[in-house]
Structure formats: C-alpha cells, structure tokens
Short mmCIF file of C-alpha atoms in Angstrom, two decimals:
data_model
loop_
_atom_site.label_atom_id
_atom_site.label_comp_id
_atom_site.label_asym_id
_atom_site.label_seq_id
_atom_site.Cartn_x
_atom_site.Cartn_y
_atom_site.Cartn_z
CA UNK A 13 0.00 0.00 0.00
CA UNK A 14 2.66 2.29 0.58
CA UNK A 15 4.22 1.98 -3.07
CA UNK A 16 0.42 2.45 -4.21
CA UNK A 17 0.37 5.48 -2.38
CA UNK A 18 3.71 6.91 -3.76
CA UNK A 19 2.89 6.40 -7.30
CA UNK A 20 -0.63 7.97 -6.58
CA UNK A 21 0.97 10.97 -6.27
CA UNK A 22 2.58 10.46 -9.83
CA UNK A 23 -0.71 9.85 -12.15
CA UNK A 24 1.06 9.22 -15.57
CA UNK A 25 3.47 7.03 -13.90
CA UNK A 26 0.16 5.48 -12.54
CA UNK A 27 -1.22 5.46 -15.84
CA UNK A 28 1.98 3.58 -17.05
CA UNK A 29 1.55 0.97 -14.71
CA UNK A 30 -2.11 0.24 -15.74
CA UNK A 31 -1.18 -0.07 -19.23
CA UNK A 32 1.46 -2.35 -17.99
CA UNK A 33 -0.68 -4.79 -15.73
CA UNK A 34 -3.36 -4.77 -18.69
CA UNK A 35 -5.27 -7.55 -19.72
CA UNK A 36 -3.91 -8.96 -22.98
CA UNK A 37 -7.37 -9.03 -23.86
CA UNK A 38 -9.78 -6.34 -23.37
CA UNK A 39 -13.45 -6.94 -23.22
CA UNK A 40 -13.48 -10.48 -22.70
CA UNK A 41 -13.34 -13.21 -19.74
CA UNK A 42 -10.08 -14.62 -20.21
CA UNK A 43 -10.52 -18.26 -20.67
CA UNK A 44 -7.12 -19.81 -19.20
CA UNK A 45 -7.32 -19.44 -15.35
CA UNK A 46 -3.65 -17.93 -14.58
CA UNK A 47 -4.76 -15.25 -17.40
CA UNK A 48 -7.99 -14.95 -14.94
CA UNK A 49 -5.78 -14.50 -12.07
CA UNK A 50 -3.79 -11.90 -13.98
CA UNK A 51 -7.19 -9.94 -14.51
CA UNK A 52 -7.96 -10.14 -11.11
CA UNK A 53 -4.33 -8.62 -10.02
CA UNK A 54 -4.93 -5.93 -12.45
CA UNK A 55 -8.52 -4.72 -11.37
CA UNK A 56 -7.71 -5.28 -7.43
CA UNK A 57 -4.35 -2.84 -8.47
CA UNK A 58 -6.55 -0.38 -10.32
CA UNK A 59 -8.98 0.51 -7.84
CA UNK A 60 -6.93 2.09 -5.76
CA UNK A 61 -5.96 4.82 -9.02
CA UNK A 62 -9.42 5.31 -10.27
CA UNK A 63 -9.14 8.78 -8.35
CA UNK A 64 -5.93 10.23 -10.17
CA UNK A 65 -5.92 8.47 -13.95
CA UNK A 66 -7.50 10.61 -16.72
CA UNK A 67 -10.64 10.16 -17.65
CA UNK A 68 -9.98 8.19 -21.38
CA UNK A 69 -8.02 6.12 -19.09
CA UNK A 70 -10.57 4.95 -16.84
CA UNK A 71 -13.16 4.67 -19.58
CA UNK A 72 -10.97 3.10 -22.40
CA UNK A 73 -9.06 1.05 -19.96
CA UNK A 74 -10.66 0.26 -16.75
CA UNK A 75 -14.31 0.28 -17.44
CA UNK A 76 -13.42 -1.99 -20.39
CA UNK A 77 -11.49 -4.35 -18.81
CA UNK A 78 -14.16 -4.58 -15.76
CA UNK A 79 -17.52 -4.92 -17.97
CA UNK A 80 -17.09 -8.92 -19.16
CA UNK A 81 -16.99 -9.77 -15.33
CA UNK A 82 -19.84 -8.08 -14.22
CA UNK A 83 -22.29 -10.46 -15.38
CA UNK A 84 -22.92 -14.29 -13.95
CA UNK A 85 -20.62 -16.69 -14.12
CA UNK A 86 -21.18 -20.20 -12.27
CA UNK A 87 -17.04 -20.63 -12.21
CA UNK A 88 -16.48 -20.12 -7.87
CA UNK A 89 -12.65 -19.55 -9.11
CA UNK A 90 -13.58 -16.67 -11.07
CA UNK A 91 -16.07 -15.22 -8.04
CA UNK A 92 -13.09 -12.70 -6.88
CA UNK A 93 -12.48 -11.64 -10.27
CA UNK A 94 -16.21 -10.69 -10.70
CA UNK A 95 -16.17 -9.39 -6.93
CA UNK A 96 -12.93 -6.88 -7.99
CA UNK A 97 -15.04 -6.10 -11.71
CA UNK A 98 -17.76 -4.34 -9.65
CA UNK A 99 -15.34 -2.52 -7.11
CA UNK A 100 -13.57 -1.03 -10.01
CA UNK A 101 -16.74 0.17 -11.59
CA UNK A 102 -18.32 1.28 -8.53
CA UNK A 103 -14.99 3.33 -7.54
CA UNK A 104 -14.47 4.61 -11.35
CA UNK A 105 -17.87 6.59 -11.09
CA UNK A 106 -17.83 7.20 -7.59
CA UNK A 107 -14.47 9.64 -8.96
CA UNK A 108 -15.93 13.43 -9.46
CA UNK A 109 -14.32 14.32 -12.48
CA UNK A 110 -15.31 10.65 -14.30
CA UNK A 111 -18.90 11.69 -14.28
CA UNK A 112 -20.04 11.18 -17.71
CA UNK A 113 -18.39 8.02 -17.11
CA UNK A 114 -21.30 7.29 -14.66
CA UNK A 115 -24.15 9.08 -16.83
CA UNK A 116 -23.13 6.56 -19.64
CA UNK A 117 -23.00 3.41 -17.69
CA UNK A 118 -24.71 3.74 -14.46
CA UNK A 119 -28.05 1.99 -15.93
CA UNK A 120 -26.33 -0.77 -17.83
CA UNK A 121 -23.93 -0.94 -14.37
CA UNK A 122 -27.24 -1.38 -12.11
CA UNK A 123 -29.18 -3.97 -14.50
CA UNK A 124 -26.18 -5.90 -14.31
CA UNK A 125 -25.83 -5.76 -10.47
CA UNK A 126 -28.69 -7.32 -9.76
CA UNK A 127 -27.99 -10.37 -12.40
CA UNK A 128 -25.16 -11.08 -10.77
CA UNK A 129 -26.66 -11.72 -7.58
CA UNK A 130 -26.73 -14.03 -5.95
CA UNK A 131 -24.89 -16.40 -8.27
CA UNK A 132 -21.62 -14.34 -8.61
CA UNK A 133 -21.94 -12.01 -5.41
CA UNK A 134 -22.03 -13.24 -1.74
CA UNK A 135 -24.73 -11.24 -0.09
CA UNK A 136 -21.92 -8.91 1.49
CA UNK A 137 -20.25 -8.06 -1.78
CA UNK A 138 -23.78 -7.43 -3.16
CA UNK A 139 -24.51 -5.46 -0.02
CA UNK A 140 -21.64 -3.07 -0.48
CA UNK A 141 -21.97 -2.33 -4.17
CA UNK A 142 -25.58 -1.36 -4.07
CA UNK A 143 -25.22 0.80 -1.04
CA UNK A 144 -22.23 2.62 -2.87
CA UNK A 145 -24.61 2.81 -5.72
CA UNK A 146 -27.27 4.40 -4.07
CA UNK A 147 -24.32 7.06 -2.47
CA UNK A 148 -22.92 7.82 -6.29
CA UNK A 149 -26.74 8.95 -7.01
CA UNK A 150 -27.74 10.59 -4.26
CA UNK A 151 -27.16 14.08 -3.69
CA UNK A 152 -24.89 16.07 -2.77
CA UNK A 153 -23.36 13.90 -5.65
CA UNK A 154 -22.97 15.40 -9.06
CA UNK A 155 -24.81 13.06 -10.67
CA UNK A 156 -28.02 13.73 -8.84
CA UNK A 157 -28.27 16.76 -10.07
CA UNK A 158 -28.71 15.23 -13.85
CA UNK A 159 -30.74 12.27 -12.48
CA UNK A 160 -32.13 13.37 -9.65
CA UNK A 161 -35.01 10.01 -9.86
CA UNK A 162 -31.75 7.47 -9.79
CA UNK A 163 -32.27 6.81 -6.22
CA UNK A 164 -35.97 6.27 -6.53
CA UNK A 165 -35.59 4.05 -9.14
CA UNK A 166 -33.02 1.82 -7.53
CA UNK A 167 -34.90 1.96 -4.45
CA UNK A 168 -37.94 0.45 -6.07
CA UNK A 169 -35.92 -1.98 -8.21
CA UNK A 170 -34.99 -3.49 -4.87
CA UNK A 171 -38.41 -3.64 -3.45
CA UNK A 172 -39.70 -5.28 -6.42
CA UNK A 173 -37.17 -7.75 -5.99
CA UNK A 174 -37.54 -8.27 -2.58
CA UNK A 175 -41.01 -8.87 -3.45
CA UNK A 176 -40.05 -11.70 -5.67
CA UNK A 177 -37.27 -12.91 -4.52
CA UNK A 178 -36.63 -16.73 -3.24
CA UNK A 179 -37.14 -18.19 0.47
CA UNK A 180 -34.69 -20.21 0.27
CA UNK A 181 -30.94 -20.51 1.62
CA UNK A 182 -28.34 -19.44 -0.27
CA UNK A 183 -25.03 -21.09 -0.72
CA UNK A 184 -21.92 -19.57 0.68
CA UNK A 185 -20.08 -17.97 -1.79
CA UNK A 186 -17.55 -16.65 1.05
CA UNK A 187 -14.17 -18.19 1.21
CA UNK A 188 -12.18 -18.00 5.26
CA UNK A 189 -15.85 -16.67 6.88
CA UNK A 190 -15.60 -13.43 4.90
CA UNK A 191 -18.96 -13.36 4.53
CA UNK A 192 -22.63 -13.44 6.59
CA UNK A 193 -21.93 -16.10 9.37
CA UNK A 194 -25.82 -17.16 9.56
CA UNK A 195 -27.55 -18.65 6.23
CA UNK A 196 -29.50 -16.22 3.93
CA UNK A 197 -32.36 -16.22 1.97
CA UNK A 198 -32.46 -14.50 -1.05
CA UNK A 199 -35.02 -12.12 0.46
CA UNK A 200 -33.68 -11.81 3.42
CA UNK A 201 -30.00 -10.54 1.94
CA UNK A 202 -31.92 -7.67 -0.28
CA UNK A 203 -34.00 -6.51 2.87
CA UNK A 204 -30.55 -6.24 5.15
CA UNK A 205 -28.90 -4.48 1.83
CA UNK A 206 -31.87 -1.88 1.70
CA UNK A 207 -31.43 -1.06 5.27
CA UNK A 208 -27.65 -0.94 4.86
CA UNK A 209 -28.21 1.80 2.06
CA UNK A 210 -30.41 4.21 4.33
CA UNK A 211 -27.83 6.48 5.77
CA UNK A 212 -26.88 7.25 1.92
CA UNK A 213 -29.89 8.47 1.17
CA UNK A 214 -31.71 12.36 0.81
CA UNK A 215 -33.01 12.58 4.34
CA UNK A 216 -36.56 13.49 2.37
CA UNK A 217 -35.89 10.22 0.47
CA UNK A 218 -35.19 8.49 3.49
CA UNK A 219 -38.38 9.90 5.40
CA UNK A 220 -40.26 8.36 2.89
CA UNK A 221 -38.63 4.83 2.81
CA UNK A 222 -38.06 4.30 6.43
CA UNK A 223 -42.09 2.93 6.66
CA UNK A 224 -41.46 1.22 3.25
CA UNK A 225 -38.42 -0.60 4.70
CA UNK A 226 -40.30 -1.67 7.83
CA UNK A 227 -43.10 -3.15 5.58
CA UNK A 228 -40.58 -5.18 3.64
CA UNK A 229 -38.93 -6.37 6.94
CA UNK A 230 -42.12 -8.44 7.54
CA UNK A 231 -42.12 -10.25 4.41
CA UNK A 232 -39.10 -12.23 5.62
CA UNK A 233 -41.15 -15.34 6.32
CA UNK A 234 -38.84 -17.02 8.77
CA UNK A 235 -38.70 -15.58 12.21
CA UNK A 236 -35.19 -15.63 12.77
CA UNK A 237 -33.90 -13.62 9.96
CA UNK A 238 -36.91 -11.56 10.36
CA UNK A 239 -35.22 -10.91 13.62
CA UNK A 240 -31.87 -10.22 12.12
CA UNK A 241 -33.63 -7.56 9.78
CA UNK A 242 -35.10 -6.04 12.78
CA UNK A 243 -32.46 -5.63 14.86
CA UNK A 244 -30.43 -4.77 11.82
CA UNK A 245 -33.05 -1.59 11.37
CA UNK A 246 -32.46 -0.69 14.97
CA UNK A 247 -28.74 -0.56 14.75
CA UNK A 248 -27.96 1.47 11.74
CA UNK A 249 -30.83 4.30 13.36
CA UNK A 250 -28.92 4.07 16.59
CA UNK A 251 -25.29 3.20 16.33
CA UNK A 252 -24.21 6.51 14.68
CA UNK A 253 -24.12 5.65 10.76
CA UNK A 254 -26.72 8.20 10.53
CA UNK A 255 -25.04 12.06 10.36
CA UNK A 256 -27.34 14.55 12.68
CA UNK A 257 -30.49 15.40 10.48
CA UNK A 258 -30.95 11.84 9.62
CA UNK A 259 -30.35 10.19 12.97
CA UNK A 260 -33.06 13.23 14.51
CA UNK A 261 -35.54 12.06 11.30
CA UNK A 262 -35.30 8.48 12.15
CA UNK A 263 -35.52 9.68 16.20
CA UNK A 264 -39.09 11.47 15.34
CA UNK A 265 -40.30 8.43 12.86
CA UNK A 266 -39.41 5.77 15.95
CA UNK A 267 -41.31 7.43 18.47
CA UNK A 268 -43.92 9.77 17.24
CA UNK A 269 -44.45 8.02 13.80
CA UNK A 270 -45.12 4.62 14.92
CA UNK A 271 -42.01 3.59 13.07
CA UNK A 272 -41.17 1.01 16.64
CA UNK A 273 -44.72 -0.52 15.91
CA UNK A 274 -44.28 -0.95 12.28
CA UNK A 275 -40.91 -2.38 12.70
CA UNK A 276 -41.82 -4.81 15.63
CA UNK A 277 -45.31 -5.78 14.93
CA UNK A 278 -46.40 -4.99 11.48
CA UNK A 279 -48.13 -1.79 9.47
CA UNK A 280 -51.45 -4.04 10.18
CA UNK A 281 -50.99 -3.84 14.08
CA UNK A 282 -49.08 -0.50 14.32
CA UNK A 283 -52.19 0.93 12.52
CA UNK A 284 -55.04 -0.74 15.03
CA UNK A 285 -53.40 -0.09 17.69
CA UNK A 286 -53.43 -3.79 19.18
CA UNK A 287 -50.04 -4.02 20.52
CA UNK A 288 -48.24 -6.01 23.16
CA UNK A 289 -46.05 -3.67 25.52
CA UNK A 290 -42.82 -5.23 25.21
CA UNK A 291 -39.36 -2.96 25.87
CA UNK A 292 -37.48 -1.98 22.49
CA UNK A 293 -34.68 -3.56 24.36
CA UNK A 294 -36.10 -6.79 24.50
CA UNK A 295 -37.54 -6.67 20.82
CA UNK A 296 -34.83 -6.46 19.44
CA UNK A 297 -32.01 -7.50 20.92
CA UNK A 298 -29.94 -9.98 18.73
#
C-alpha cells in the first residue's frame, strides 16, 4: 500500500503501470485461469488509481477491462475476479471528475448488479456495491443533479425484488468466513442491503422509505432472519451511521411516527393499535 500510495501521487506514472498490468485481452473473460488470475491482479491494483488516472483512461481502460466480469458466471474460481469487476466500476464513477463516465454506464452498471446476484456475489459483496450505488446517485453527488429520480428508481428496483425474490438458503459464496456467518435467503440478503443503504440516502428520500423498509422487513417469512432484519433496522438508526439530520428524522419516525410498531409488529398492528407492551430492548435484541 505504501508503493500504491507513492505512485498515486505520480498519475502518468500510474497510468503507465495500468497499461502495464493490462489484460492482454480487453473486453473479454479470459478463458485460461492464470490469465484470470492476472485480470484479477490488475482490477484489485486499479482501484486504488481510479481517483488520479484521466478520464480516457478509466473509460478506455478500466471500465473496459471490468464490464465482461460483471455479469454471472457459475465458475467459484472466477467469483473474486467478478467481486474486484464491480469494485472497479463502482470506484471509477464514484471519482468526481469521471462523471459522464457514470451518466453513460450507471443503468447498464445497475441492470447488471442485480444479475449477478446471488450467483456471482455473496450477499456482502452485493450489499456493499448497491449501497455505494445508491451514495454515487444521491445528492450532494454530481450526478443527482442530472438524475435526480436514480435513487428512486433503484430503491424500487430493490423492493420489487424483494417482493419476488426466493425463500430459500443461499449457498456460501464466502471463502475464510468473509462473509454473513448465519444462512441467507435471497429475500432476506436484499432486505438487510436496503437497510444498509439508508444512511446514503436524501433525508426526504429516506423519510419516505423508512415505513417502506419496515413493511418489507415483515415479508421475511422465517422468524429468525426476520429478527436479524429487525435488529439490523435498529442498529444502523442508533449506532451513529446516521449524520445529525438523519439520525433526529429516524428519532421522530421511531417514536412519534409509529415507526417502533411498524418495525416490531407490522403496518397491520401498528395501525389498530393492538399491541403487546414489550421494551425496544427486549424486541430487538440480537
């Protein structure tokens, strides 16, 4: 990390190096696995210059070389190469000055996300690129000043799917415990990744998905990751991952909104008011 950090401070020498470490093809999985390796080395490398390279160079180079792993593969050796594909893309548009990079690609980018999962992301992976995602779009980012309806519409992509998706366990794409220790549903990942997202969001977009996300929480059929999504809710309102405006929005939709009720018991019972009178505490602890 420390000779990463020198030659950040040198971008054509940076530059150099990525032309160097290249792919010897562009655009396409390679199909020997030491050239996959190679591809892997080069993407994990270039992530961490994505902030200083010139803009051709992350589109012509980067971008290129990351699109043919984005997509499903049912190869586990090739997993990390896909995993590294999608934190190169996510960190080229997340860079300011590459934003028609992320005007050109962000759609294609999202659409491709959510193939990928959950047959070539572990739910963590998955996770972490849609909740950087939803931070490229959202404002204060450039971006959301052109699009200002890309959070919205990624927002609602992932209700639909959580709507959909499958009850069933998934298999452990993790390799050394990397990833969720407990098995996951399908459904049950996309609810914990929604919640993850919140503290990205507008705090008026957040007002109005806070009651949406409780709603969703109770479509996880099986109690205990119901109870993972629940206490999941609870900790990223209360364990400072919100800044000030959003942690006093979520404060005044907890207690004066009914938002403890909807997340607890249901819309259905936080509406008629037939609730049992059981502590927070003990609610949801884990």
């Amino acid at each position: 990390m420390t000779a990463v950090d020198i030659i950040s401070e040198y971008p054509l020498l940076a530059e150099v190096l990525l032309s160097q470490l290249r792919p010897t093809e562009i655009g396409v999985i390679s199909q020997h696995p030491l050239d996959r390796y190679l591809d892997t080395y080069f993407l994990n490398t270039a992530e961490h210059f994505t902030s200083v390279i010139d803009t051709k160079i992350a589109n012509d180079l980067l971008a290129s070389a990351a699109s043919p792993y984005l997509g499903t593969s049912d190869e586990r050796n090739s997993l990390e190469a896909f995993e590294a594909a999608h934190s190169v893309m996510l960190a080229v548009m997340a860079t300011p000055h590459n934003i028609d990079i992320a005007a050109s690609h962000i759609e294609i980018y999202t659409e491709r996300l959510f193939e990928a999962f959950p047959r070539s992301l572990s739910p963590r992976q998955f996770r972490l690129a849609f909740t950087q995602l939803v931070r490229i779009t959202s404002p204060p980012s450039l971006i959301s000043a052109q699009r200002p309806l890309l959070p919205f519409i990624l927002l609602e992509i992932m209700r639909f799917r959580v709507e959909s998706a499958s009850l069933q366990p998934l298999a452990s794409l993790a390799k050394n415990g990397e990833d969720d220790i407990q098995p996951m549903s399908e459904q049950a990942a996309l609810v914990l990744t929604l919640i993850h997202s919140l503290p990205c969001l507008h705090p008026e977009a957040l007002e109005n998905w806070l009651p949406v996300t409780a709603r969703l929480c109770h479509l996880v059929q099986d109690p205990a990751l119901r109870h993972v999504c629940h206490h999941r809710f609870w900790d990223v309102m209360s364990n400072g991952e919100m800044d000030l405006d959003r942690a006093a929005l979520c404060v005044n939709w907890w207690n004066t909104e009914r938002g403890r009720e909807m997340v607890l018991y249901g819309e259905e019972k936080a509406r008629s008011g037939d609730l049992i009178n059981e502590p927070v505490e003990e609610a949801s602890k884990p």
